[in-house]
Amino acid sequence: MATFTLNRMHLLCRNTHCRSFFAGFIQRAQLSTLESVRNNEQCKLEYLGGENNGIAVISMNRPEARNALGKQFLREFADCTNVVKFDKNLRVVILRSLVKGVFCAGADLKERAKMTNEETGPFVAGLRASVSEVANLPMPVVAAIDGFALGGGLEVALACDIRVSSDDAKMGLVETRLAIIPGGGGTQRLARAIGPAKAKELIFAARVFNGKEAAEMGVVNHSVEQNSDGDAAYQRALKLGQEILPQGPVALRAAKFAINRGSEVDIASGLSFEEAGYSQVIPTKDRREAMQAWLEKRKPVYHGY
């Protein structure tokens, strides 16, 4: 909350000294928040450097449960998304697994089996909210699926803007096998990704499909041949991140806003969202920097405001 308030004050500043003053406070607030997730056990956050500066990686790491979505996991996952949410310096977030052969196996059934009916509803609502937090992150989010992504695991991936999978990854919304339905947004996001008819077929049949089939159906953007390290999808996601990095950060956020909101309404309303997004980039220094760089025949240097 403190970082959010500081960011708003930073944006309201009209001169360089004011912006610099609040930028320092924002950096310290973000560092303290990063420190709070540094000791996470099941969900880790890393800021990359060098040519990948501007990319953050959220790594799922619960090997004994194949990254199942338990209570501690979801708390740590939410902590990571809260850190990156307000960081104006980030251009891309990559979501991956550190467990070889697994992206996320879905719900923690051992925990779920111990819940009463009264406990299950609020827990699933919390899971749905956590997945929606991924979809609502302002910057582009890329899912690197290097293994099983079943049930809630696939729902997490579907909340990302771009999905890359290894060809041997296994995916599916298989909840109907357990006499339930996808509860983390899967019925909605899968239908929007590939159309209602195909989504119904996959969910009704609880079908499991591989990475190549996922790409053919449009569930993922890219399917790549797995490598000996088991991280081919992550390596491809990094390359995508590197393609995104040079672009204007305010423009990236505005484009994501316009596409996400516009895809849910009629085209006339969608064009209004595009207009709203465009109005956000017009007064930015980055836009003026882009024009100046073009005139001077050099690469622009963007700062995110």
mmCIF file of C-alpha atoms in Angstrom:
data_model
loop_
_atom_site.group_PDB
_atom_site.id
_atom_site.type_symbol
_atom_site.label_atom_id
_atom_site.label_comp_id
_atom_site.label_asym_id
_atom_site.label_seq_id
_atom_site.Cartn_x
_atom_site.Cartn_y
_atom_site.Cartn_z
ATOM 1 C CA MET A 1 0.000 0.000 0.000
ATOM 2 C CA ALA A 2 2.858 2.374 0.842
ATOM 3 C CA THR A 3 4.503 1.719 -2.514
ATOM 4 C CA PHE A 4 1.188 2.327 -4.287
ATOM 5 C CA THR A 5 0.763 5.715 -2.579
ATOM 6 C CA LEU A 6 4.340 6.751 -3.321
ATOM 7 C CA ASN A 7 3.937 5.763 -6.970
ATOM 8 C CA ARG A 8 0.843 7.950 -7.259
ATOM 9 C CA MET A 9 2.672 10.907 -5.702
ATOM 10 C CA HIS A 10 5.640 10.257 -7.980
ATOM 11 C CA LEU A 11 3.360 10.409 -11.044
ATOM 12 C CA LEU A 12 1.777 13.657 -9.828
ATOM 13 C CA CYS A 13 5.158 15.406 -9.565
ATOM 14 C CA ARG A 14 5.749 17.944 -12.339
ATOM 15 C CA ASN A 15 9.466 18.633 -11.917
ATOM 16 C CA THR A 16 12.656 16.604 -11.865
ATOM 17 C CA HIS A 17 13.565 17.308 -8.214
ATOM 18 C CA CYS A 18 10.151 16.198 -6.996
ATOM 19 C CA ARG A 19 10.267 13.017 -9.090
ATOM 20 C CA SER A 20 13.771 12.192 -7.876
ATOM 21 C CA PHE A 21 12.749 12.751 -4.266
ATOM 22 C CA PHE A 22 9.846 10.303 -4.407
ATOM 23 C CA ALA A 23 11.722 7.868 -6.665
ATOM 24 C CA GLY A 24 14.206 7.324 -3.836
ATOM 25 C CA PHE A 25 11.431 6.552 -1.384
ATOM 26 C CA ILE A 26 9.815 4.172 -3.885
ATOM 27 C CA GLN A 27 13.085 2.301 -4.387
ATOM 28 C CA ARG A 28 13.544 1.861 -0.635
ATOM 29 C CA ALA A 29 9.934 0.699 -0.223
ATOM 30 C CA GLN A 30 10.385 -1.861 -2.997
ATOM 31 C CA LEU A 31 13.659 -3.107 -1.533
ATOM 32 C CA SER A 32 12.034 -3.649 1.844
ATOM 33 C CA THR A 33 9.198 -5.525 0.168
ATOM 34 C CA LEU A 34 11.667 -7.630 -1.815
ATOM 35 C CA GLU A 35 13.404 -8.420 1.445
ATOM 36 C CA SER A 36 10.123 -9.711 2.831
ATOM 37 C CA VAL A 37 9.900 -12.404 0.107
ATOM 38 C CA ARG A 38 13.583 -13.255 0.008
ATOM 39 C CA ASN A 39 13.120 -16.136 2.446
ATOM 40 C CA ASN A 40 10.124 -17.643 0.669
ATOM 41 C CA GLU A 41 10.358 -21.415 0.410
ATOM 42 C CA GLN A 42 7.707 -22.331 -2.165
ATOM 43 C CA CYS A 43 7.516 -19.236 -4.390
ATOM 44 C CA LYS A 44 10.651 -17.231 -5.122
ATOM 45 C CA LEU A 45 11.111 -13.851 -6.802
ATOM 46 C CA GLU A 46 14.231 -12.871 -8.721
ATOM 47 C CA TYR A 47 15.081 -9.673 -10.585
ATOM 48 C CA LEU A 48 17.351 -10.424 -13.541
ATOM 49 C CA GLY A 49 20.297 -8.231 -14.485
ATOM 50 C CA GLY A 50 22.520 -7.540 -17.471
ATOM 51 C CA GLU A 51 20.751 -7.818 -20.807
ATOM 52 C CA ASN A 52 17.694 -9.088 -18.927
ATOM 53 C CA ASN A 53 17.449 -6.083 -16.620
ATOM 54 C CA GLY A 54 13.749 -5.232 -16.351
ATOM 55 C CA ILE A 55 12.613 -8.864 -16.203
ATOM 56 C CA ALA A 56 11.388 -10.420 -12.954
ATOM 57 C CA VAL A 57 11.009 -14.184 -12.559
ATOM 58 C CA ILE A 58 8.534 -15.785 -10.160
ATOM 59 C CA SER A 59 9.689 -19.370 -9.607
ATOM 60 C CA MET A 60 7.440 -22.034 -8.107
ATOM 61 C CA ASN A 61 9.432 -24.428 -5.931
ATOM 62 C CA ARG A 62 7.445 -27.000 -3.976
ATOM 63 C CA PRO A 63 8.929 -30.259 -5.282
ATOM 64 C CA GLU A 64 7.460 -32.600 -2.676
ATOM 65 C CA ALA A 65 3.943 -31.631 -3.792
ATOM 66 C CA ARG A 66 4.657 -30.878 -7.479
ATOM 67 C CA ASN A 67 3.940 -27.177 -6.849
ATOM 68 C CA ALA A 68 0.418 -27.917 -5.656
ATOM 69 C CA LEU A 69 -1.584 -24.840 -4.703
ATOM 70 C CA GLY A 70 -1.640 -25.104 -0.924
ATOM 71 C CA LYS A 71 -2.207 -22.383 1.650
ATOM 72 C CA GLN A 72 1.457 -21.494 2.194
ATOM 73 C CA PHE A 73 2.146 -21.632 -1.530
ATOM 74 C CA LEU A 74 -0.696 -19.217 -2.276
ATOM 75 C CA ARG A 75 0.442 -16.824 0.471
ATOM 76 C CA GLU A 76 3.958 -16.705 -0.938
ATOM 77 C CA PHE A 77 2.658 -16.469 -4.502
ATOM 78 C CA ALA A 78 0.502 -13.486 -3.548
ATOM 79 C CA ASP A 79 3.487 -11.850 -1.832
ATOM 80 C CA CYS A 80 5.504 -12.120 -5.051
ATOM 81 C CA THR A 81 2.769 -10.675 -7.257
ATOM 82 C CA ASN A 82 2.287 -7.814 -4.789
ATOM 83 C CA VAL A 83 5.962 -6.905 -5.047
ATOM 84 C CA VAL A 84 6.027 -6.730 -8.842
ATOM 85 C CA LYS A 85 2.623 -5.095 -9.182
ATOM 86 C CA PHE A 86 3.793 -1.618 -8.205
ATOM 87 C CA ASP A 87 7.294 -1.710 -9.693
ATOM 88 C CA LYS A 88 7.391 0.821 -12.527
ATOM 89 C CA ASN A 89 10.846 -0.358 -13.595
ATOM 90 C CA LEU A 90 9.706 -3.853 -14.565
ATOM 91 C CA ARG A 91 8.900 -4.518 -18.214
ATOM 92 C CA VAL A 92 8.172 -8.267 -18.093
ATOM 93 C CA VAL A 93 7.344 -10.949 -15.528
ATOM 94 C CA ILE A 94 8.064 -14.615 -16.250
ATOM 95 C CA LEU A 95 6.330 -17.355 -14.285
ATOM 96 C CA ARG A 96 8.205 -20.656 -14.194
ATOM 97 C CA SER A 97 8.832 -23.758 -12.092
ATOM 98 C CA LEU A 98 12.103 -24.881 -10.525
ATOM 99 C CA VAL A 99 10.753 -28.435 -10.231
ATOM 100 C CA LYS A 100 11.865 -30.449 -13.236
ATOM 101 C CA GLY A 101 9.006 -31.927 -15.253
ATOM 102 C CA VAL A 102 6.337 -29.936 -13.421
ATOM 103 C CA PHE A 103 4.815 -26.499 -13.870
ATOM 104 C CA CYS A 104 2.002 -26.799 -11.332
ATOM 105 C CA ALA A 105 -0.045 -29.889 -10.503
ATOM 106 C CA GLY A 106 -3.079 -27.878 -9.427
ATOM 107 C CA ALA A 107 -4.903 -27.961 -6.114
ATOM 108 C CA ASP A 108 -3.327 -29.503 -3.037
ATOM 109 C CA LEU A 109 -5.780 -32.379 -2.691
ATOM 110 C CA LYS A 110 -4.360 -33.469 0.674
ATOM 111 C CA GLU A 111 -5.182 -30.057 2.127
ATOM 112 C CA ARG A 112 -8.488 -29.887 0.285
ATOM 113 C CA ALA A 113 -9.604 -33.286 1.620
ATOM 114 C CA LYS A 114 -9.357 -31.980 5.188
ATOM 115 C CA MET A 115 -11.520 -28.920 4.513
ATOM 116 C CA THR A 116 -15.181 -28.718 5.446
ATOM 117 C CA ASN A 117 -17.753 -27.443 2.980
ATOM 118 C CA GLU A 118 -17.686 -24.132 4.838
ATOM 119 C CA GLU A 119 -13.908 -23.876 4.433
ATOM 120 C CA THR A 120 -13.766 -24.977 0.785
ATOM 121 C CA GLY A 121 -15.766 -22.067 -0.641
ATOM 122 C CA PRO A 122 -13.607 -19.288 0.847
ATOM 123 C CA PHE A 123 -10.416 -21.157 -0.057
ATOM 124 C CA VAL A 124 -11.445 -21.493 -3.717
ATOM 125 C CA ALA A 125 -12.468 -17.825 -3.744
ATOM 126 C CA GLY A 126 -8.987 -16.970 -2.481
ATOM 127 C CA LEU A 127 -7.428 -19.148 -5.157
ATOM 128 C CA ARG A 128 -9.520 -17.424 -7.818
ATOM 129 C CA ALA A 129 -8.432 -14.032 -6.503
ATOM 130 C CA SER A 130 -4.755 -15.077 -6.565
ATOM 131 C CA VAL A 131 -5.043 -16.199 -10.178
ATOM 132 C CA SER A 132 -6.831 -12.977 -11.095
ATOM 133 C CA GLU A 133 -3.967 -11.010 -9.519
ATOM 134 C CA VAL A 134 -1.707 -12.524 -12.197
ATOM 135 C CA ALA A 135 -4.104 -11.476 -14.957
ATOM 136 C CA ASN A 136 -4.338 -7.978 -13.465
ATOM 137 C CA LEU A 137 -0.599 -7.329 -13.266
ATOM 138 C CA PRO A 138 -0.017 -4.187 -15.346
ATOM 139 C CA MET A 139 3.046 -5.457 -17.225
ATOM 140 C CA PRO A 140 3.216 -8.401 -19.691
ATOM 141 C CA VAL A 141 3.387 -11.804 -17.964
ATOM 142 C CA VAL A 142 4.803 -14.883 -19.702
ATOM 143 C CA ALA A 143 4.176 -18.427 -18.461
ATOM 144 C CA ALA A 144 6.981 -20.934 -19.096
ATOM 145 C CA ILE A 145 5.367 -24.380 -18.949
ATOM 146 C CA ASP A 146 8.102 -27.011 -18.787
ATOM 147 C CA GLY A 147 5.996 -29.835 -17.401
ATOM 148 C CA PHE A 148 2.610 -30.809 -16.000
ATOM 149 C CA ALA A 149 0.079 -27.951 -15.759
ATOM 150 C CA LEU A 150 -3.145 -29.535 -14.567
ATOM 151 C CA GLY A 151 -6.293 -28.055 -13.069
ATOM 152 C CA GLY A 152 -5.372 -24.940 -11.116
ATOM 153 C CA GLY A 153 -1.878 -25.099 -12.597
ATOM 154 C CA LEU A 154 -3.252 -24.532 -16.082
ATOM 155 C CA GLU A 155 -5.580 -21.859 -14.713
ATOM 156 C CA VAL A 156 -2.555 -19.945 -13.426
ATOM 157 C CA ALA A 157 -0.944 -20.208 -16.869
ATOM 158 C CA LEU A 158 -4.145 -19.084 -18.584
ATOM 159 C CA ALA A 159 -4.061 -15.900 -16.500
ATOM 160 C CA CYS A 160 -0.739 -14.969 -18.125
ATOM 161 C CA ASP A 161 -0.623 -12.849 -21.276
ATOM 162 C CA ILE A 162 1.634 -15.214 -23.222
ATOM 163 C CA ARG A 163 2.197 -18.935 -22.718
ATOM 164 C CA VAL A 164 5.162 -20.995 -23.873
ATOM 165 C CA SER A 165 5.313 -24.752 -23.331
ATOM 166 C CA SER A 166 7.724 -27.569 -23.984
ATOM 167 C CA ASP A 167 6.426 -30.080 -26.481
ATOM 168 C CA ASP A 168 6.272 -32.795 -23.808
ATOM 169 C CA ALA A 169 4.365 -30.723 -21.251
ATOM 170 C CA LYS A 170 0.998 -32.121 -20.193
ATOM 171 C CA MET A 171 -1.938 -29.772 -19.677
ATOM 172 C CA GLY A 172 -5.619 -30.012 -18.912
ATOM 173 C CA LEU A 173 -8.533 -28.751 -16.849
ATOM 174 C CA VAL A 174 -9.362 -32.114 -15.297
ATOM 175 C CA GLU A 175 -11.616 -31.061 -12.405
ATOM 176 C CA THR A 176 -14.698 -32.895 -13.669
ATOM 177 C CA ARG A 177 -12.888 -36.145 -12.812
ATOM 178 C CA LEU A 178 -13.268 -35.071 -9.179
ATOM 179 C CA ALA A 179 -16.941 -34.120 -9.599
ATOM 180 C CA ILE A 180 -16.117 -30.403 -9.462
ATOM 181 C CA ILE A 181 -15.438 -27.708 -12.062
ATOM 182 C CA PRO A 182 -12.464 -25.391 -12.613
ATOM 183 C CA GLY A 183 -12.664 -22.766 -9.859
ATOM 184 C CA GLY A 184 -9.702 -20.524 -10.625
ATOM 185 C CA GLY A 185 -11.094 -18.872 -13.745
ATOM 186 C CA GLY A 186 -10.517 -21.804 -16.106
ATOM 187 C CA THR A 187 -14.065 -21.992 -17.476
ATOM 188 C CA GLN A 188 -13.802 -18.342 -18.517
ATOM 189 C CA ARG A 189 -10.201 -17.927 -19.625
ATOM 190 C CA LEU A 190 -9.947 -21.159 -21.609
ATOM 191 C CA ALA A 191 -13.192 -20.338 -23.445
ATOM 192 C CA ARG A 192 -11.873 -16.878 -24.280
ATOM 193 C CA ALA A 193 -8.574 -18.328 -25.481
ATOM 194 C CA ILE A 194 -9.863 -21.077 -27.786
ATOM 195 C CA GLY A 195 -13.621 -20.559 -28.041
ATOM 196 C CA PRO A 196 -16.506 -21.967 -25.972
ATOM 197 C CA ALA A 197 -17.096 -25.143 -28.023
ATOM 198 C CA LYS A 198 -13.513 -26.414 -27.800
ATOM 199 C CA ALA A 199 -13.233 -25.378 -24.154
ATOM 200 C CA LYS A 200 -16.385 -27.343 -23.355
ATOM 201 C CA GLU A 201 -14.988 -30.431 -25.052
ATOM 202 C CA LEU A 202 -11.719 -30.258 -23.103
ATOM 203 C CA ILE A 203 -13.402 -29.576 -19.741
ATOM 204 C CA PHE A 204 -16.279 -32.039 -20.180
ATOM 205 C CA ALA A 205 -13.850 -34.826 -21.136
ATOM 206 C CA ALA A 206 -11.193 -33.780 -18.582
ATOM 207 C CA ARG A 207 -8.773 -34.208 -21.471
ATOM 208 C CA VAL A 208 -5.020 -34.017 -20.998
ATOM 209 C CA PHE A 209 -3.031 -32.772 -24.010
ATOM 210 C CA ASN A 210 0.636 -32.116 -24.755
ATOM 211 C CA GLY A 211 2.458 -28.918 -25.636
ATOM 212 C CA LYS A 212 2.287 -29.443 -29.367
ATOM 213 C CA GLU A 213 -1.467 -30.016 -29.236
ATOM 214 C CA ALA A 214 -1.846 -26.987 -26.969
ATOM 215 C CA ALA A 215 -0.152 -24.778 -29.570
ATOM 216 C CA GLU A 216 -2.359 -26.166 -32.346
ATOM 217 C CA MET A 217 -5.492 -25.330 -30.318
ATOM 218 C CA GLY A 218 -4.247 -21.904 -29.244
ATOM 219 C CA VAL A 219 -3.936 -22.745 -25.543
ATOM 220 C CA VAL A 220 -0.273 -21.698 -25.736
ATOM 221 C CA ASN A 221 1.485 -19.281 -28.080
ATOM 222 C CA HIS A 222 4.555 -21.442 -28.659
ATOM 223 C CA SER A 223 5.569 -25.063 -28.188
ATOM 224 C CA VAL A 224 9.302 -25.803 -28.175
ATOM 225 C CA GLU A 225 11.286 -29.022 -28.131
ATOM 226 C CA GLN A 226 12.377 -29.887 -24.614
ATOM 227 C CA ASN A 227 16.092 -29.763 -23.845
ATOM 228 C CA SER A 228 18.288 -31.883 -21.560
ATOM 229 C CA ASP A 229 18.007 -29.330 -18.742
ATOM 230 C CA GLY A 230 14.223 -29.454 -18.844
ATOM 231 C CA ASP A 231 13.856 -25.660 -19.221
ATOM 232 C CA ALA A 232 13.260 -25.138 -22.946
ATOM 233 C CA ALA A 233 10.029 -23.199 -22.361
ATOM 234 C CA TYR A 234 11.773 -20.930 -19.866
ATOM 235 C CA GLN A 235 14.600 -20.228 -22.326
ATOM 236 C CA ARG A 236 12.032 -19.345 -25.006
ATOM 237 C CA ALA A 237 10.175 -17.142 -22.513
ATOM 238 C CA LEU A 238 13.429 -15.296 -21.796
ATOM 239 C CA LYS A 239 13.865 -14.604 -25.510
ATOM 240 C CA LEU A 240 10.329 -13.254 -25.654
ATOM 241 C CA GLY A 241 11.115 -11.078 -22.651
ATOM 242 C CA GLN A 242 14.183 -9.736 -24.423
ATOM 243 C CA GLU A 243 11.999 -8.819 -27.413
ATOM 244 C CA ILE A 244 9.614 -6.923 -25.132
ATOM 245 C CA LEU A 245 12.285 -5.169 -23.031
ATOM 246 C CA PRO A 246 13.206 -2.382 -25.526
ATOM 247 C CA GLN A 247 9.609 -1.196 -25.882
ATOM 248 C CA GLY A 248 8.148 1.743 -23.968
ATOM 249 C CA PRO A 249 6.993 0.522 -20.529
ATOM 250 C CA VAL A 250 4.020 2.900 -20.301
ATOM 251 C CA ALA A 251 2.975 1.826 -23.795
ATOM 252 C CA LEU A 252 3.201 -1.852 -22.807
ATOM 253 C CA ARG A 253 0.910 -1.302 -19.850
ATOM 254 C CA ALA A 254 -1.520 0.796 -21.872
ATOM 255 C CA ALA A 255 -1.638 -1.802 -24.654
ATOM 256 C CA LYS A 256 -2.318 -4.586 -22.152
ATOM 257 C CA PHE A 257 -5.092 -2.533 -20.559
ATOM 258 C CA ALA A 258 -6.729 -1.788 -23.923
ATOM 259 C CA ILE A 259 -6.558 -5.399 -25.143
ATOM 260 C CA ASN A 260 -7.741 -6.949 -21.878
ATOM 261 C CA ARG A 261 -10.644 -4.593 -21.347
ATOM 262 C CA GLY A 262 -11.563 -4.317 -25.017
ATOM 263 C CA SER A 263 -11.753 -8.071 -25.556
ATOM 264 C CA GLU A 264 -14.611 -8.303 -23.054
ATOM 265 C CA VAL A 265 -16.934 -5.785 -24.754
ATOM 266 C CA ASP A 266 -18.256 -4.795 -28.188
ATOM 267 C CA ILE A 267 -15.794 -3.145 -30.571
ATOM 268 C CA ALA A 268 -17.185 0.366 -30.079
ATOM 269 C CA SER A 269 -16.630 0.111 -26.330
ATOM 270 C CA GLY A 270 -13.276 -1.530 -26.970
ATOM 271 C CA LEU A 271 -12.174 1.437 -29.067
ATOM 272 C CA SER A 272 -13.003 3.665 -26.102
ATOM 273 C CA PHE A 273 -10.587 1.636 -23.989
ATOM 274 C CA GLU A 274 -7.967 2.020 -26.718
ATOM 275 C CA GLU A 275 -8.542 5.780 -26.693
ATOM 276 C CA ALA A 276 -8.185 5.826 -22.901
ATOM 277 C CA GLY A 277 -4.950 3.873 -23.140
ATOM 278 C CA TYR A 278 -3.574 6.147 -25.843
ATOM 279 C CA SER A 279 -4.345 9.219 -23.747
ATOM 280 C CA GLN A 280 -2.015 7.827 -21.075
ATOM 281 C CA VAL A 281 1.001 7.740 -23.392
ATOM 282 C CA ILE A 282 0.558 11.163 -25.025
ATOM 283 C CA PRO A 283 1.963 13.287 -22.141
ATOM 284 C CA THR A 284 4.860 10.954 -21.306
ATOM 285 C CA LYS A 285 8.521 11.865 -21.614
ATOM 286 C CA ASP A 286 9.049 8.446 -23.162
ATOM 287 C CA ARG A 287 6.919 9.412 -26.170
ATOM 288 C CA ARG A 288 8.945 12.587 -26.665
ATOM 289 C CA GLU A 289 12.150 10.580 -26.240
ATOM 290 C CA ALA A 290 10.988 8.166 -28.974
ATOM 291 C CA MET A 291 10.415 11.046 -31.403
ATOM 292 C CA GLN A 292 13.760 12.637 -30.573
ATOM 293 C CA ALA A 293 15.602 9.318 -30.922
ATOM 294 C CA TRP A 294 14.001 8.779 -34.333
ATOM 295 C CA LEU A 295 15.134 12.224 -35.491
ATOM 296 C CA GLU A 296 18.649 11.567 -34.187
ATOM 297 C CA LYS A 297 18.739 8.039 -35.618
ATOM 298 C CA ARG A 298 19.538 6.379 -32.297
ATOM 299 C CA LYS A 299 17.867 3.911 -29.956
ATOM 300 C CA PRO A 300 15.488 5.517 -27.464
ATOM 301 C CA VAL A 301 16.142 5.306 -23.722
ATOM 302 C CA TYR A 302 12.865 4.895 -21.857
ATOM 303 C CA HIS A 303 12.278 5.586 -18.160
ATOM 304 C CA GLY A 304 8.637 4.608 -17.714
ATOM 305 C CA TYR A 305 7.068 8.062 -17.406
#
